[in-house]
JSON list of C-alpha atoms in Angstrom, two decimals:
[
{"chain": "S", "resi": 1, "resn": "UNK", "atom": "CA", "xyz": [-11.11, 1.44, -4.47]},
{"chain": "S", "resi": 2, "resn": "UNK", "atom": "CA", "xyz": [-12.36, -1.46, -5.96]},
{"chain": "S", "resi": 3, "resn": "UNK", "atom": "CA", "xyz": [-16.27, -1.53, -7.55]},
{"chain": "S", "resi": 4, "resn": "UNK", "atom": "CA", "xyz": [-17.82, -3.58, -5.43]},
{"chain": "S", "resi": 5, "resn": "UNK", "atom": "CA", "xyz": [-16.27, -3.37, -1.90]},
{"chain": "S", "resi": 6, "resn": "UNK", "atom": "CA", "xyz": [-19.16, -4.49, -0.15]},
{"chain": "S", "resi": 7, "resn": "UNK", "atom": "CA", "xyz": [-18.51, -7.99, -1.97]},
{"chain": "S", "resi": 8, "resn": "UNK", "atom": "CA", "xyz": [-14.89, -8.36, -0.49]},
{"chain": "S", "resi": 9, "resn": "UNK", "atom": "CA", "xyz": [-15.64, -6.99, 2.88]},
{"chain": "S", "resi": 10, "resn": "UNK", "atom": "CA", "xyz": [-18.38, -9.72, 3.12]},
{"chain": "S", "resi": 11, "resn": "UNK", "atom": "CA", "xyz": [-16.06, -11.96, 2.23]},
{"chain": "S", "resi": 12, "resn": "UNK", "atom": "CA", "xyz": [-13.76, -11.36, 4.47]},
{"chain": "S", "resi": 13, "resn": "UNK", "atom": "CA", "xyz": [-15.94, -11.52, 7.38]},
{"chain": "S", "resi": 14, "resn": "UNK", "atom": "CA", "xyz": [-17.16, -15.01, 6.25]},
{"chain": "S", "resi": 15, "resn": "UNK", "atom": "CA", "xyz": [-13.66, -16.10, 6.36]},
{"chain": "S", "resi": 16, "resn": "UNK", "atom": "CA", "xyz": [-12.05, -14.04, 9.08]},
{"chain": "S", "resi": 17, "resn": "UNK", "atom": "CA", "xyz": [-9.68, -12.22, 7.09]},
{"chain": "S", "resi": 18, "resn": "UNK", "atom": "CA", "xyz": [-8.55, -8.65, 7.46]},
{"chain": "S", "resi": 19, "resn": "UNK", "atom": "CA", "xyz": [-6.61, -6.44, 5.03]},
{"chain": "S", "resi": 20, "resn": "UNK", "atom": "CA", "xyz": [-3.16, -6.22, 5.60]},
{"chain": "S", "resi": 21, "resn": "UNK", "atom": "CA", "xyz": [-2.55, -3.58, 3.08]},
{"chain": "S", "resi": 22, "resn": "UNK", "atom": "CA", "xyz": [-2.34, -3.29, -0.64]},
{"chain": "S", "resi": 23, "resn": "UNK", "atom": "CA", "xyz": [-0.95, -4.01, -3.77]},
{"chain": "S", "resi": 24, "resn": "UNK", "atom": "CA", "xyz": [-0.58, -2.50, -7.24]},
{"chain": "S", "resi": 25, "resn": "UNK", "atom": "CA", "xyz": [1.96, -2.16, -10.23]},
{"chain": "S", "resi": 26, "resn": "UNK", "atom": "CA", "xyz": [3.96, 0.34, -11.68]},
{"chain": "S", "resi": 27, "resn": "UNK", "atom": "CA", "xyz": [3.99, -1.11, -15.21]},
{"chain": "S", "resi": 28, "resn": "UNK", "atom": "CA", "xyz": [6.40, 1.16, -17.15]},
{"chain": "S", "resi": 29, "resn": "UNK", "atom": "CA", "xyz": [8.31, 2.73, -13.74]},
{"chain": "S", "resi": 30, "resn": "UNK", "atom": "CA", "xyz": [10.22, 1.30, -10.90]},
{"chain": "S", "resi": 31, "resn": "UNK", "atom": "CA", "xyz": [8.52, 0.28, -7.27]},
{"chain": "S", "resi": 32, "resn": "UNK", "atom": "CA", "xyz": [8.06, 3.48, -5.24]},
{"chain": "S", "resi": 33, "resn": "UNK", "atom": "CA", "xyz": [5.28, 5.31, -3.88]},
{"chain": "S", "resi": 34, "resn": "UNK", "atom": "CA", "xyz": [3.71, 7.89, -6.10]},
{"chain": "S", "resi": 35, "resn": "UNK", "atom": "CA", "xyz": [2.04, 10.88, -4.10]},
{"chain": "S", "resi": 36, "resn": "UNK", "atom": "CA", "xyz": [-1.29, 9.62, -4.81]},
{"chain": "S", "resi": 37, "resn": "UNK", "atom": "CA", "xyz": [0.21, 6.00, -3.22]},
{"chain": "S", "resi": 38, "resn": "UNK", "atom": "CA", "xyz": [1.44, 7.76, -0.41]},
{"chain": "S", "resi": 39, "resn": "UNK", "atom": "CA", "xyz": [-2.05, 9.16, 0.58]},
{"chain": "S", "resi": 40, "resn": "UNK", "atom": "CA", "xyz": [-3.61, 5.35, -0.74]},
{"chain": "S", "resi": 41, "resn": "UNK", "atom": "CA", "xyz": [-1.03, 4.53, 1.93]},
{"chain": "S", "resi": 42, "resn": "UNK", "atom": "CA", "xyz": [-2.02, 6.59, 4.71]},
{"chain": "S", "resi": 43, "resn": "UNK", "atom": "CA", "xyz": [-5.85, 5.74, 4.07]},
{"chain": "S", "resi": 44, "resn": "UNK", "atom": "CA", "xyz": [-4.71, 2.06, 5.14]},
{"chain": "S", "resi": 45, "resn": "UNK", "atom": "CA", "xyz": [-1.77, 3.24, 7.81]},
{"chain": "S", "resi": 46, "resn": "UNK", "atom": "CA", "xyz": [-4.38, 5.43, 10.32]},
{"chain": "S", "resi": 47, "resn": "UNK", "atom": "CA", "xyz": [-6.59, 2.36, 10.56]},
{"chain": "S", "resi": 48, "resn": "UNK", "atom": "CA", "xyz": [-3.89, -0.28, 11.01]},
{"chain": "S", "resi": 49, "resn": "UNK", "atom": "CA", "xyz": [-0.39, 1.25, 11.77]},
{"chain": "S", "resi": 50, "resn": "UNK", "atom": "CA", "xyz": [1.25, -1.87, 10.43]},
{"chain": "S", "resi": 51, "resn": "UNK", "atom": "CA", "xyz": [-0.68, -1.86, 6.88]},
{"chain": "S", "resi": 52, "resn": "UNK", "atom": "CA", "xyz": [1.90, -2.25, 3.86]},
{"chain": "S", "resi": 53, "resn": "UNK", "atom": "CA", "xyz": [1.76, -1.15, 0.19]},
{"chain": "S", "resi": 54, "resn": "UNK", "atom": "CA", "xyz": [3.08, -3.80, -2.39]},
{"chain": "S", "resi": 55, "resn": "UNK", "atom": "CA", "xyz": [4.19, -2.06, -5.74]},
{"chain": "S", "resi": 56, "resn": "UNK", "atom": "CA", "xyz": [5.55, -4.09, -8.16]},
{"chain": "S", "resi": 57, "resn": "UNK", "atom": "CA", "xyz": [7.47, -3.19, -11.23]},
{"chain": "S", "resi": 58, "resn": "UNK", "atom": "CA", "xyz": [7.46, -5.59, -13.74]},
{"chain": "S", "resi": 59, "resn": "UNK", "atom": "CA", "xyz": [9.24, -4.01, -16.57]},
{"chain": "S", "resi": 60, "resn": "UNK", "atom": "CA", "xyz": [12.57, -3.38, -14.44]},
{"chain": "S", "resi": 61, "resn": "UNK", "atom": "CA", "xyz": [11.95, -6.49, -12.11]},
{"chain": "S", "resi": 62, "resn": "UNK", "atom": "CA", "xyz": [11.43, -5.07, -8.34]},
{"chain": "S", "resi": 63, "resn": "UNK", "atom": "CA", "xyz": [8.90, -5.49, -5.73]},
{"chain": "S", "resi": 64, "resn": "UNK", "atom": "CA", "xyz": [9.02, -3.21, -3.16]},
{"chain": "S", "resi": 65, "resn": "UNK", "atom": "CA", "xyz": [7.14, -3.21, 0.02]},
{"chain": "S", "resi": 66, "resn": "UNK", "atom": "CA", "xyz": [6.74, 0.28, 1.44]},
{"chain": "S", "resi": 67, "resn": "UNK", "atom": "CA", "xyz": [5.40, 1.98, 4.84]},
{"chain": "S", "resi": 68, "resn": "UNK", "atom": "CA", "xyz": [5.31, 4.89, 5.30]},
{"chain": "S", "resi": 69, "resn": "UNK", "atom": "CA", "xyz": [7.41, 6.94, 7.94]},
{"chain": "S", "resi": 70, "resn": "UNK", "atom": "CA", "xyz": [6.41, 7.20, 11.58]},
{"chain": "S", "resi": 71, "resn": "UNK", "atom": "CA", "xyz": [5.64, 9.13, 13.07]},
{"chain": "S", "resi": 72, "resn": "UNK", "atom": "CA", "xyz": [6.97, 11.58, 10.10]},
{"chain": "S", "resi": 73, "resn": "UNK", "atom": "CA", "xyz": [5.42, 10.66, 6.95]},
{"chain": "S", "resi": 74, "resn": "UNK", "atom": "CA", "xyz": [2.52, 8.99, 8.36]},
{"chain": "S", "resi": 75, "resn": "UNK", "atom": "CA", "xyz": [1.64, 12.56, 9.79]},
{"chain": "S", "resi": 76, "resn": "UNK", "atom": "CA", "xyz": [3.02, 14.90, 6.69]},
{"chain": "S", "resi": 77, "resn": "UNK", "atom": "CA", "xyz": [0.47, 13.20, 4.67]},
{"chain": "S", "resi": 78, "resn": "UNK", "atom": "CA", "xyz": [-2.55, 12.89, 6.80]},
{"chain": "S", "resi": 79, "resn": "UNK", "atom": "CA", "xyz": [-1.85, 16.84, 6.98]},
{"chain": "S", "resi": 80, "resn": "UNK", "atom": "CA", "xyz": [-1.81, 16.71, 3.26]},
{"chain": "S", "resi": 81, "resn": "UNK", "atom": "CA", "xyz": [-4.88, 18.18, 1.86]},
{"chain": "S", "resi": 82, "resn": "UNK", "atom": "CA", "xyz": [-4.09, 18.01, -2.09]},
{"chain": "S", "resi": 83, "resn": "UNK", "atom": "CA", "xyz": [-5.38, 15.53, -4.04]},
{"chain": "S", "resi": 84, "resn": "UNK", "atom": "CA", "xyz": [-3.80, 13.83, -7.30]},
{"chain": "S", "resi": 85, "resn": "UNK", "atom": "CA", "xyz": [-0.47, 13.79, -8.65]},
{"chain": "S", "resi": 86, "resn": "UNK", "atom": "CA", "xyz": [1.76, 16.38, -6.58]},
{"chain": "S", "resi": 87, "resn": "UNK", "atom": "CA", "xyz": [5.43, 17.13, -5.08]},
{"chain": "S", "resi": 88, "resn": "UNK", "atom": "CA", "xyz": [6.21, 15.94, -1.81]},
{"chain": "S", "resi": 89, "resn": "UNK", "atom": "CA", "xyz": [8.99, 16.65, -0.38]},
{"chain": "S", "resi": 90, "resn": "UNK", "atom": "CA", "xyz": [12.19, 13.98, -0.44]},
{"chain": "S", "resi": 91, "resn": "UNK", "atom": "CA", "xyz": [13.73, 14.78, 2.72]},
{"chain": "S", "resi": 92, "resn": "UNK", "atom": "CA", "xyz": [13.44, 13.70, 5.35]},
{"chain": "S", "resi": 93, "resn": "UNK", "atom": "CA", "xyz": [11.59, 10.40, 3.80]},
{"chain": "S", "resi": 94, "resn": "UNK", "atom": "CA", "xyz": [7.72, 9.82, 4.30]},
{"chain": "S", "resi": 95, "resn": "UNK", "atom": "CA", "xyz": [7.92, 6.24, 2.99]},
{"chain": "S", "resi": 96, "resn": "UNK", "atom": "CA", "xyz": [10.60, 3.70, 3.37]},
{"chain": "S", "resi": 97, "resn": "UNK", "atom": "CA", "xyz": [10.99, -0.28, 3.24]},
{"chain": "S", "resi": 98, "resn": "UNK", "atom": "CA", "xyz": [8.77, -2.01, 5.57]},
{"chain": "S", "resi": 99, "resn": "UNK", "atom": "CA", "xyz": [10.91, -3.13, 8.13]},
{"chain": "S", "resi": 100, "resn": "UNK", "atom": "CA", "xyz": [8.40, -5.28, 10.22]},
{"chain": "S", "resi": 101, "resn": "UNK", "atom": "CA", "xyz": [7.93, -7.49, 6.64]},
{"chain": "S", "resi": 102, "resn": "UNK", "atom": "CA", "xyz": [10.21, -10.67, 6.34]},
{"chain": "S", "resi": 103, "resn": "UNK", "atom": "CA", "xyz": [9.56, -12.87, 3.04]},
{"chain": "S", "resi": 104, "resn": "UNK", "atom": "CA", "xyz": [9.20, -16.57, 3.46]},
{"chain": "S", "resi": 105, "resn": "UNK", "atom": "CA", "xyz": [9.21, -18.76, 0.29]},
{"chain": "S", "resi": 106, "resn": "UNK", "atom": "CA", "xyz": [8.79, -21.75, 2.15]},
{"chain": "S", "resi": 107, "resn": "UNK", "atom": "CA", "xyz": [4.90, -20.70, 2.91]},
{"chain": "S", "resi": 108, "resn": "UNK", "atom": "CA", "xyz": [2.37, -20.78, 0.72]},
{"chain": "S", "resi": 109, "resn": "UNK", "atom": "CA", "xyz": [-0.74, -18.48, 0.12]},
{"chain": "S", "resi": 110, "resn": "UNK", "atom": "CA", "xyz": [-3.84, -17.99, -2.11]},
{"chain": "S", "resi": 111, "resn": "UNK", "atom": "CA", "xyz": [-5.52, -15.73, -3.95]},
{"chain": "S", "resi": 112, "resn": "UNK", "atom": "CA", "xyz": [-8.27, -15.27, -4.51]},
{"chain": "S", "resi": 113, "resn": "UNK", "atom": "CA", "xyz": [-9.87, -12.58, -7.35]},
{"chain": "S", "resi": 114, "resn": "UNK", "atom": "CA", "xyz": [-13.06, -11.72, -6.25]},
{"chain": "S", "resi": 115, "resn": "UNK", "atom": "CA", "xyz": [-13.74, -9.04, -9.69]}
]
């Protein structure tokens, strides 16, 4: 979580914006969700089913947008009670492409960096 999440929550209420997920890189690995993104994931996912992790992977290219399993995954982790870096199992699969995303190049969007 960021340092000052009061400041972007205020933002978004003066500009009527909610989260839709979140983003974050992988900067030496490929775009998948690490066990501590899968329970960064389900932090977002029990609020707003449809939330979305963004991981991108600069070194080998990829951007992968990931939610994770329902009713499966969603609940495996929830269960979860360890915290940092552990195994999860791989089967069946508690994350998977986000099927309700579609990418649009033709629209255009803006960021804004609030640090």
């Amino acid at each position: 979580m960021s340092l000052k999440e009061e400041d972007l929550f205020d933002y978004q209420v003066q500009h009527d914006l909610i989260s839709l997920g979140w983003i974050h890189t992988h900067p030496s690995q490929t775009s998948f969700l690490s066990s501590v993104d899968l329970h960064t994931q389900c932090s977002y996912q029990l609020m707003m089913n449809e939330a979305i992790a963004i991981v991108c992977a600069p070194k080998y290219k990829q951007t992968g947008i990931f939610s994770l399993t329902r009713p499966y995954g969603l609940q495996y982790i929830a269960d979860c009670s360890e915290a940092g870096f552990h195994p999860h199992p791989e089967e069946p699969p508690l994350y998977e492409a986000a099927k309700h995303v579609t990418m649009d190049e033709s629209l255009s969007s803006t960021i804004y960096d609030l640090r």
